[in-house]
PDB file of C-alpha atoms in Angstrom:
ATOM      1  CA  MET W   1    -145.320-133.550 -29.595  1.00  0.00           C
ATOM      2  CA  ALA W   2    -144.306-130.236 -28.064  1.00  0.00           C
ATOM      3  CA  ARG W   3    -145.172-126.606 -28.786  1.00  0.00           C
ATOM      4  CA  ILE W   4    -142.057-124.420 -29.012  1.00  0.00           C
ATOM      5  CA  LEU W   5    -141.882-120.618 -29.062  1.00  0.00           C
ATOM      6  CA  TYR W   6    -138.699-118.815 -30.094  1.00  0.00           C
ATOM      7  CA  ILE W   7    -138.588-115.176 -28.971  1.00  0.00           C
ATOM      8  CA  PHE W   8    -135.925-112.966 -30.536  1.00  0.00           C
ATOM      9  CA  PRO W   9    -135.479-109.182 -30.870  1.00  0.00           C
ATOM     10  CA  HIS W  10    -134.654-108.956 -34.575  1.00  0.00           C
ATOM     11  CA  PRO W  11    -135.314-110.403 -38.005  1.00  0.00           C
ATOM     12  CA  ASP W  12    -132.520-112.876 -38.871  1.00  0.00           C
ATOM     13  CA  ASP W  13    -131.841-113.863 -35.218  1.00  0.00           C
ATOM     14  CA  GLU W  14    -133.534-117.191 -35.896  1.00  0.00           C
ATOM     15  CA  SER W  15    -131.623-117.806 -39.136  1.00  0.00           C
ATOM     16  CA  PHE W  16    -128.221-116.618 -37.921  1.00  0.00           C
ATOM     17  CA  GLY W  17    -128.700-119.110 -35.084  1.00  0.00           C
ATOM     18  CA  PRO W  18    -130.973-122.091 -34.500  1.00  0.00           C
ATOM     19  CA  ALA W  19    -132.691-122.413 -37.913  1.00  0.00           C
ATOM     20  CA  PRO W  20    -131.287-125.916 -38.611  1.00  0.00           C
ATOM     21  CA  GLY W  21    -132.537-126.992 -35.169  1.00  0.00           C
ATOM     22  CA  ILE W  22    -135.924-125.452 -35.936  1.00  0.00           C
ATOM     23  CA  ALA W  23    -136.004-127.480 -39.154  1.00  0.00           C
ATOM     24  CA  GLN W  24    -135.305-130.624 -37.138  1.00  0.00           C
ATOM     25  CA  GLN W  25    -138.032-129.862 -34.611  1.00  0.00           C
ATOM     26  CA  LEU W  26    -140.589-129.283 -37.359  1.00  0.00           C
ATOM     27  CA  LYS W  27    -139.536-132.501 -39.080  1.00  0.00           C
ATOM     28  CA  GLN W  28    -140.081-134.347 -35.798  1.00  0.00           C
ATOM     29  CA  GLY W  29    -143.656-133.077 -35.746  1.00  0.00           C
ATOM     30  CA  HIS W  30    -143.367-130.352 -33.104  1.00  0.00           C
ATOM     31  CA  GLU W  31    -145.174-127.038 -33.458  1.00  0.00           C
ATOM     32  CA  VAL W  32    -142.649-124.212 -33.777  1.00  0.00           C
ATOM     33  CA  PHE W  33    -143.630-120.556 -33.456  1.00  0.00           C
ATOM     34  CA  LEU W  34    -141.497-117.442 -33.805  1.00  0.00           C
ATOM     35  CA  LEU W  35    -142.076-114.103 -32.070  1.00  0.00           C
ATOM     36  CA  THR W  36    -139.806-111.261 -33.230  1.00  0.00           C
ATOM     37  CA  LEU W  37    -140.004-108.109 -31.140  1.00  0.00           C
ATOM     38  CA  THR W  38    -138.866-105.559 -33.763  1.00  0.00           C
ATOM     39  CA  LYS W  39    -138.806-105.232 -37.543  1.00  0.00           C
ATOM     40  CA  GLY W  40    -135.078-104.543 -37.419  1.00  0.00           C
ATOM     41  CA  GLY W  41    -135.351-101.319 -39.384  1.00  0.00           C
ATOM     42  CA  ALA W  42    -132.580 -99.485 -37.527  1.00  0.00           C
ATOM     43  CA  THR W  43    -129.873-101.686 -39.034  1.00  0.00           C
ATOM     44  CA  ARG W  44    -126.953 -99.799 -40.610  1.00  0.00           C
ATOM     45  CA  VAL W  45    -127.655-101.660 -43.839  1.00  0.00           C
ATOM     46  CA  ARG W  46    -130.468 -99.159 -44.458  1.00  0.00           C
ATOM     47  CA  HIS W  47    -127.872 -96.457 -45.160  1.00  0.00           C
ATOM     48  CA  GLU W  48    -126.392 -98.526 -47.986  1.00  0.00           C
ATOM     49  CA  LEU W  49    -129.875 -98.933 -49.456  1.00  0.00           C
ATOM     50  CA  GLY W  50    -130.956 -95.336 -48.872  1.00  0.00           C
ATOM     51  CA  LEU W  51    -133.972 -96.369 -46.792  1.00  0.00           C
ATOM     52  CA  SER W  52    -135.580 -94.903 -43.708  1.00  0.00           C
ATOM     53  CA  VAL W  53    -135.988 -97.003 -40.547  1.00  0.00           C
ATOM     54  CA  ALA W  54    -139.651 -97.607 -41.395  1.00  0.00           C
ATOM     55  CA  GLU W  55    -138.882 -98.533 -45.027  1.00  0.00           C
ATOM     56  CA  MET W  56    -136.097-100.895 -43.968  1.00  0.00           C
ATOM     57  CA  GLY W  57    -138.426-102.503 -41.460  1.00  0.00           C
ATOM     58  CA  GLU W  58    -140.905-103.326 -44.218  1.00  0.00           C
ATOM     59  CA  VAL W  59    -138.125-104.830 -46.353  1.00  0.00           C
ATOM     60  CA  ARG W  60    -136.988-107.006 -43.475  1.00  0.00           C
ATOM     61  CA  LEU W  61    -140.565-108.034 -42.715  1.00  0.00           C
ATOM     62  CA  LYS W  62    -140.886-109.396 -46.261  1.00  0.00           C
ATOM     63  CA  GLU W  63    -137.616-111.281 -45.780  1.00  0.00           C
ATOM     64  CA  MET W  64    -139.003-112.781 -42.572  1.00  0.00           C
ATOM     65  CA  GLU W  65    -142.173-113.845 -44.354  1.00  0.00           C
ATOM     66  CA  ALA W  66    -139.941-115.697 -46.820  1.00  0.00           C
ATOM     67  CA  VAL W  67    -138.203-117.394 -43.881  1.00  0.00           C
ATOM     68  CA  GLU W  68    -141.572-118.429 -42.449  1.00  0.00           C
ATOM     69  CA  LYS W  69    -142.450-120.173 -45.720  1.00  0.00           C
ATOM     70  CA  THR W  70    -138.974-121.636 -46.225  1.00  0.00           C
ATOM     71  CA  LEU W  71    -138.833-123.272 -42.801  1.00  0.00           C
ATOM     72  CA  GLY W  72    -142.553-124.046 -42.708  1.00  0.00           C
ATOM     73  CA  LEU W  73    -143.046-122.438 -39.296  1.00  0.00           C
ATOM     74  CA  THR W  74    -146.288-123.249 -37.517  1.00  0.00           C
ATOM     75  CA  GLY W  75    -146.789-119.542 -36.904  1.00  0.00           C
ATOM     76  CA  MET W  76    -144.894-116.243 -36.794  1.00  0.00           C
ATOM     77  CA  THR W  77    -145.542-112.813 -35.298  1.00  0.00           C
ATOM     78  CA  VAL W  78    -143.372-109.767 -35.983  1.00  0.00           C
ATOM     79  CA  LEU W  79    -143.895-106.781 -33.700  1.00  0.00           C
ATOM     80  CA  ASP W  80    -142.719-103.213 -34.229  1.00  0.00           C
ATOM     81  CA  LEU W  81    -141.040-102.324 -30.948  1.00  0.00           C
ATOM     82  CA  PRO W  82    -138.107 -99.900 -31.372  1.00  0.00           C
ATOM     83  CA  ASP W  83    -135.151-101.642 -32.973  1.00  0.00           C
ATOM     84  CA  SER W  84    -131.939-100.927 -31.034  1.00  0.00           C
ATOM     85  CA  GLY W  85    -134.164 -99.173 -28.518  1.00  0.00           C
ATOM     86  CA  LEU W  86    -135.462-101.916 -26.231  1.00  0.00           C
ATOM     87  CA  LYS W  87    -133.065-100.689 -23.546  1.00  0.00           C
ATOM     88  CA  ASN W  88    -134.937 -97.374 -23.518  1.00  0.00           C
ATOM     89  CA  MET W  89    -138.343 -98.963 -22.968  1.00  0.00           C
ATOM     90  CA  CYS W  90    -139.979 -99.681 -19.655  1.00  0.00           C
ATOM     91  CA  PRO W  91    -139.216-103.415 -19.281  1.00  0.00           C
ATOM     92  CA  MET W  92    -142.730-104.021 -17.989  1.00  0.00           C
ATOM     93  CA  GLU W  93    -144.084-103.054 -21.417  1.00  0.00           C
ATOM     94  CA  ILE W  94    -141.876-105.645 -23.104  1.00  0.00           C
ATOM     95  CA  GLU W  95    -142.778-108.229 -20.477  1.00  0.00           C
ATOM     96  CA  ALA W  96    -146.479-107.593 -21.039  1.00  0.00           C
ATOM     97  CA  VAL W  97    -146.105-108.263 -24.763  1.00  0.00           C
ATOM     98  CA  ILE W  98    -144.183-111.460 -24.098  1.00  0.00           C
ATOM     99  CA  ARG W  99    -146.718-112.610 -21.493  1.00  0.00           C
ATOM    100  CA  GLU W 100    -149.547-111.980 -23.932  1.00  0.00           C
ATOM    101  CA  HIS W 101    -148.000-114.331 -26.483  1.00  0.00           C
ATOM    102  CA  LEU W 102    -147.155-116.975 -23.899  1.00  0.00           C
ATOM    103  CA  ASP W 103    -150.752-116.952 -22.685  1.00  0.00           C
ATOM    104  CA  ALA W 104    -152.084-117.139 -26.242  1.00  0.00           C
ATOM    105  CA  LEU W 105    -149.854-120.018 -27.399  1.00  0.00           C
ATOM    106  CA  LYS W 106    -149.243-121.857 -24.096  1.00  0.00           C
ATOM    107  CA  PRO W 107    -145.917-123.264 -25.322  1.00  0.00           C
ATOM    108  CA  ASP W 108    -144.169-126.156 -23.629  1.00  0.00           C
ATOM    109  CA  ILE W 109    -140.812-124.470 -24.267  1.00  0.00           C
ATOM    110  CA  ALA W 110    -139.873-120.801 -24.611  1.00  0.00           C
ATOM    111  CA  ILE W 111    -136.482-119.859 -26.059  1.00  0.00           C
ATOM    112  CA  THR W 112    -134.415-116.708 -26.373  1.00  0.00           C
ATOM    113  CA  TYR W 113    -130.730-115.755 -26.273  1.00  0.00           C
ATOM    114  CA  ALA W 114    -128.408-116.707 -23.412  1.00  0.00           C
ATOM    115  CA  VAL W 115    -127.520-114.015 -20.894  1.00  0.00           C
ATOM    116  CA  HIS W 116    -124.510-112.813 -22.923  1.00  0.00           C
ATOM    117  CA  GLY W 117    -126.645-112.436 -26.049  1.00  0.00           C
ATOM    118  CA  ILE W 118    -123.896-114.123 -28.140  1.00  0.00           C
ATOM    119  CA  SER W 119    -123.136-110.848 -29.932  1.00  0.00           C
ATOM    120  CA  GLY W 120    -123.686-108.696 -26.860  1.00  0.00           C
ATOM    121  CA  PHE W 121    -126.249-106.497 -28.656  1.00  0.00           C
ATOM    122  CA  PHE W 122    -128.292-104.657 -26.034  1.00  0.00           C
ATOM    123  CA  ASP W 123    -131.614-105.777 -27.541  1.00  0.00           C
ATOM    124  CA  HIS W 124    -130.509-109.391 -27.055  1.00  0.00           C
ATOM    125  CA  LEU W 125    -129.684-108.758 -23.404  1.00  0.00           C
ATOM    126  CA  VAL W 126    -132.965-106.964 -22.724  1.00  0.00           C
ATOM    127  CA  GLY W 127    -134.959-109.734 -24.413  1.00  0.00           C
ATOM    128  CA  HIS W 128    -133.231-112.347 -22.265  1.00  0.00           C
ATOM    129  CA  ALA W 129    -133.933-110.484 -19.034  1.00  0.00           C
ATOM    130  CA  CYS W 130    -137.574-109.784 -19.867  1.00  0.00           C
ATOM    131  CA  LEU W 131    -138.442-113.343 -20.850  1.00  0.00           C
ATOM    132  CA  LYS W 132    -136.646-114.760 -17.812  1.00  0.00           C
ATOM    133  CA  ARG W 133    -138.572-112.487 -15.465  1.00  0.00           C
ATOM    134  CA  VAL W 134    -141.916-113.382 -17.085  1.00  0.00           C
ATOM    135  CA  PHE W 135    -141.087-117.086 -16.865  1.00  0.00           C
ATOM    136  CA  CYS W 136    -140.167-116.826 -13.177  1.00  0.00           C
ATOM    137  CA  GLU W 137    -143.319-114.846 -12.431  1.00  0.00           C
ATOM    138  CA  MET W 138    -145.466-117.443 -14.202  1.00  0.00           C
ATOM    139  CA  LYS W 139    -143.791-120.355 -12.408  1.00  0.00           C
ATOM    140  CA  ARG W 140    -144.262-118.635  -9.052  1.00  0.00           C
ATOM    141  CA  ALA W 141    -147.966-118.258  -9.864  1.00  0.00           C
ATOM    142  CA  GLY W 142    -148.225-121.966 -10.712  1.00  0.00           C
ATOM    143  CA  SER W 143    -148.617-121.654 -14.485  1.00  0.00           C
ATOM    144  CA  PRO W 144    -148.386-125.022 -16.274  1.00  0.00           C
ATOM    145  CA  TYR W 145    -146.638-123.361 -19.210  1.00  0.00           C
ATOM    146  CA  PRO W 146    -143.954-122.916 -20.361  1.00  0.00           C
ATOM    147  CA  LYS W 147    -142.524-126.083 -18.861  1.00  0.00           C
ATOM    148  CA  ARG W 148    -138.989-125.165 -19.904  1.00  0.00           C
ATOM    149  CA  LEU W 149    -137.058-121.953 -20.515  1.00  0.00           C
ATOM    150  CA  ALA W 150    -134.136-122.505 -22.889  1.00  0.00           C
ATOM    151  CA  PHE W 151    -131.412-120.143 -24.032  1.00  0.00           C
ATOM    152  CA  PHE W 152    -129.849-120.401 -27.469  1.00  0.00           C
ATOM    153  CA  THR W 153    -126.071-120.089 -27.235  1.00  0.00           C
ATOM    154  CA  LEU W 154    -122.782-121.083 -28.833  1.00  0.00           C
ATOM    155  CA  GLY W 155    -120.825-124.025 -27.490  1.00  0.00           C
ATOM    156  CA  PRO W 156    -117.230-123.663 -26.278  1.00  0.00           C
ATOM    157  CA  GLU W 157    -115.921-125.274 -29.465  1.00  0.00           C
ATOM    158  CA  SER W 158    -117.674-122.700 -31.651  1.00  0.00           C
ATOM    159  CA  VAL W 159    -115.541-120.262 -33.586  1.00  0.00           C
ATOM    160  CA  ALA W 160    -115.384-116.833 -31.935  1.00  0.00           C
ATOM    161  CA  GLY W 161    -114.050-113.558 -33.258  1.00  0.00           C
ATOM    162  CA  GLY W 162    -114.449-112.365 -36.832  1.00  0.00           C
ATOM    163  CA  HIS W 163    -116.881-109.619 -37.800  1.00  0.00           C
ATOM    164  CA  PHE W 164    -118.487-109.704 -34.334  1.00  0.00           C
ATOM    165  CA  ASN W 165    -116.872-110.550 -31.011  1.00  0.00           C
ATOM    166  CA  LEU W 166    -119.089-113.550 -30.350  1.00  0.00           C
ATOM    167  CA  LYS W 167    -119.487-115.108 -26.919  1.00  0.00           C
ATOM    168  CA  ALA W 168    -119.935-118.791 -26.148  1.00  0.00           C
ATOM    169  CA  SER W 169    -121.143-120.618 -23.038  1.00  0.00           C
ATOM    170  CA  PRO W 170    -118.843-122.884 -21.012  1.00  0.00           C
ATOM    171  CA  ALA W 171    -119.384-126.615 -21.396  1.00  0.00           C
ATOM    172  CA  GLU W 172    -120.834-126.965 -17.900  1.00  0.00           C
ATOM    173  CA  ASP W 173    -123.675-124.583 -18.788  1.00  0.00           C
ATOM    174  CA  ILE W 174    -124.761-126.494 -21.910  1.00  0.00           C
ATOM    175  CA  ASP W 175    -127.832-128.667 -21.306  1.00  0.00           C
ATOM    176  CA  CYS W 176    -128.785-129.617 -24.870  1.00  0.00           C
ATOM    177  CA  VAL W 177    -126.797-130.152 -28.056  1.00  0.00           C
ATOM    178  CA  ILE W 178    -128.744-130.782 -31.262  1.00  0.00           C
ATOM    179  CA  LYS W 179    -126.790-132.618 -33.930  1.00  0.00           C
ATOM    180  CA  VAL W 180    -127.657-131.188 -37.337  1.00  0.00           C
ATOM    181  CA  THR W 181    -128.150-133.407 -40.385  1.00  0.00           C
ATOM    182  CA  ASP W 182    -127.266-132.394 -43.933  1.00  0.00           C
ATOM    183  CA  ASP W 183    -130.872-131.726 -44.934  1.00  0.00           C
ATOM    184  CA  GLU W 184    -131.484-129.658 -41.778  1.00  0.00           C
ATOM    185  CA  ALA W 185    -128.349-127.636 -42.481  1.00  0.00           C
ATOM    186  CA  GLU W 186    -129.581-127.042 -46.012  1.00  0.00           C
ATOM    187  CA  ALA W 187    -132.940-125.835 -44.669  1.00  0.00           C
ATOM    188  CA  GLY W 188    -131.103-123.474 -42.335  1.00  0.00           C
ATOM    189  CA  LEU W 189    -129.006-122.138 -45.205  1.00  0.00           C
ATOM    190  CA  LYS W 190    -132.100-121.513 -47.332  1.00  0.00           C
ATOM    191  CA  ALA W 191    -133.658-119.583 -44.440  1.00  0.00           C
ATOM    192  CA  LEU W 192    -130.491-117.548 -44.012  1.00  0.00           C
ATOM    193  CA  MET W 193    -130.362-116.657 -47.690  1.00  0.00           C
ATOM    194  CA  CYS W 194    -133.869-115.190 -47.476  1.00  0.00           C
ATOM    195  CA  TYR W 195    -132.144-112.127 -45.990  1.00  0.00           C
ATOM    196  CA  GLN W 196    -131.003-110.703 -49.294  1.00  0.00           C
ATOM    197  CA  THR W 197    -130.229-107.297 -47.751  1.00  0.00           C
ATOM    198  CA  TYR W 198    -127.798-109.016 -45.366  1.00  0.00           C
ATOM    199  CA  LEU W 199    -125.746-110.984 -47.876  1.00  0.00           C
ATOM    200  CA  GLY W 200    -122.706-108.810 -47.124  1.00  0.00           C
ATOM    201  CA  THR W 201    -123.025-109.458 -43.393  1.00  0.00           C
ATOM    202  CA  ILE W 202    -123.526-113.166 -44.014  1.00  0.00           C
ATOM    203  CA  GLU W 203    -120.295-113.225 -46.013  1.00  0.00           C
ATOM    204  CA  LYS W 204    -118.361-111.251 -43.368  1.00  0.00           C
ATOM    205  CA  THR W 205    -119.507-113.436 -40.494  1.00  0.00           C
ATOM    206  CA  GLY W 206    -119.145-116.716 -42.392  1.00  0.00           C
ATOM    207  CA  VAL W 207    -122.348-117.907 -40.737  1.00  0.00           C
ATOM    208  CA  ASP W 208    -123.372-119.616 -43.976  1.00  0.00           C
ATOM    209  CA  LYS W 209    -120.340-121.896 -43.557  1.00  0.00           C
ATOM    210  CA  ARG W 210    -121.437-122.928 -40.056  1.00  0.00           C
ATOM    211  CA  VAL W 211    -124.956-124.221 -40.710  1.00  0.00           C
ATOM    212  CA  HIS W 212    -123.701-127.764 -40.057  1.00  0.00           C
ATOM    213  CA  ASP W 213    -122.577-126.820 -36.540  1.00  0.00           C
ATOM    214  CA  ASN W 214    -124.372-128.359 -33.597  1.00  0.00           C
ATOM    215  CA  ILE W 215    -127.030-126.174 -31.959  1.00  0.00           C
ATOM    216  CA  HIS W 216    -126.500-125.465 -28.247  1.00  0.00           C
ATOM    217  CA  PHE W 217    -128.925-124.501 -25.501  1.00  0.00           C
ATOM    218  CA  GLU W 218    -128.765-123.725 -21.805  1.00  0.00           C
ATOM    219  CA  PHE W 219    -131.791-124.541 -19.618  1.00  0.00           C
ATOM    220  CA  PHE W 220    -132.933-122.273 -16.803  1.00  0.00           C
ATOM    221  CA  GLY W 221    -133.304-124.117 -13.503  1.00  0.00           C
ATOM    222  CA  GLU W 222    -132.366-127.496 -15.013  1.00  0.00           C
ATOM    223  CA  SER W 223    -129.031-129.234 -15.465  1.00  0.00           C
ATOM    224  CA  PHE W 224    -128.152-132.169 -17.720  1.00  0.00           C
ATOM    225  CA  ASP W 225    -124.738-133.839 -17.846  1.00  0.00           C
ATOM    226  CA  PRO W 226    -124.270-135.201 -20.419  1.00  0.00           C
ATOM    227  CA  PRO W 227    -126.420-132.740 -22.371  1.00  0.00           C
ATOM    228  CA  LEU W 228    -129.670-133.873 -23.942  1.00  0.00           C
ATOM    229  CA  SER W 229    -129.782-134.282 -27.727  1.00  0.00           C
ATOM    230  CA  ASP W 230    -133.434-133.236 -27.983  1.00  0.00           C
ATOM    231  CA  LEU W 231    -134.783-129.891 -26.767  1.00  0.00           C
ATOM    232  CA  THR W 232    -138.110-131.506 -25.876  1.00  0.00           C
ATOM    233  CA  ALA W 233    -136.709-134.478 -23.909  1.00  0.00           C
ATOM    234  CA  GLU W 234    -137.407-134.901 -20.186  1.00  0.00           C
ATOM    235  CA  LEU W 235    -139.664-131.878 -19.918  1.00  0.00           C
ATOM    236  CA  PRO W 236    -140.465-130.948 -16.305  1.00  0.00           C
ATOM    237  CA  GLU W 237    -143.997-131.676 -15.164  1.00  0.00           C
TER     238      GLU W 237
END
């Protein structure tokens, strides 16, 4: 069994994306951890609710705690780095936080967004760059973990456009495609619906209609054609 660590900038990144795949990995017996870098309090939704950034962050933290229970995550950590402000931070500070969690958990696989961030949000792009640099630094130093760096992405057949201008990866960059079962899709939908303050966004994006979609990943420094069907298969030694 493998130990998997998802690292995302915001609350809901895991549920707007790979939650059905997370459900599958947990069902297979893997340990799945989630590290979220911010509480997501700067979201524009706070204006509709009349909340400050700090107040909205606490609301979203409670929603994430509901996700943790719904999916049955092995563990979850939510930090309070500046939402929508990672680009203004010294990247070494973000890298240090990421390295701390990698050293504590020693995951076999670390995961974040692909280089385009899917939505293109700056926090997604910064998170990608910081984790990639930490991974490369650790590999250069001979660290036995993580064995694999994976990037969550959309496949070329995924629907683009809509509320956000979403970006997908070309087929030749896809190294793993997880096929989602009905019960895994249902688990992903339940996780998504924990974000009660985001029901309007969920409706606009139609993400709740796409929980049955396959989950796609790129691998850094590895290439599989055809793609693997299991994120933990053929891990490098």
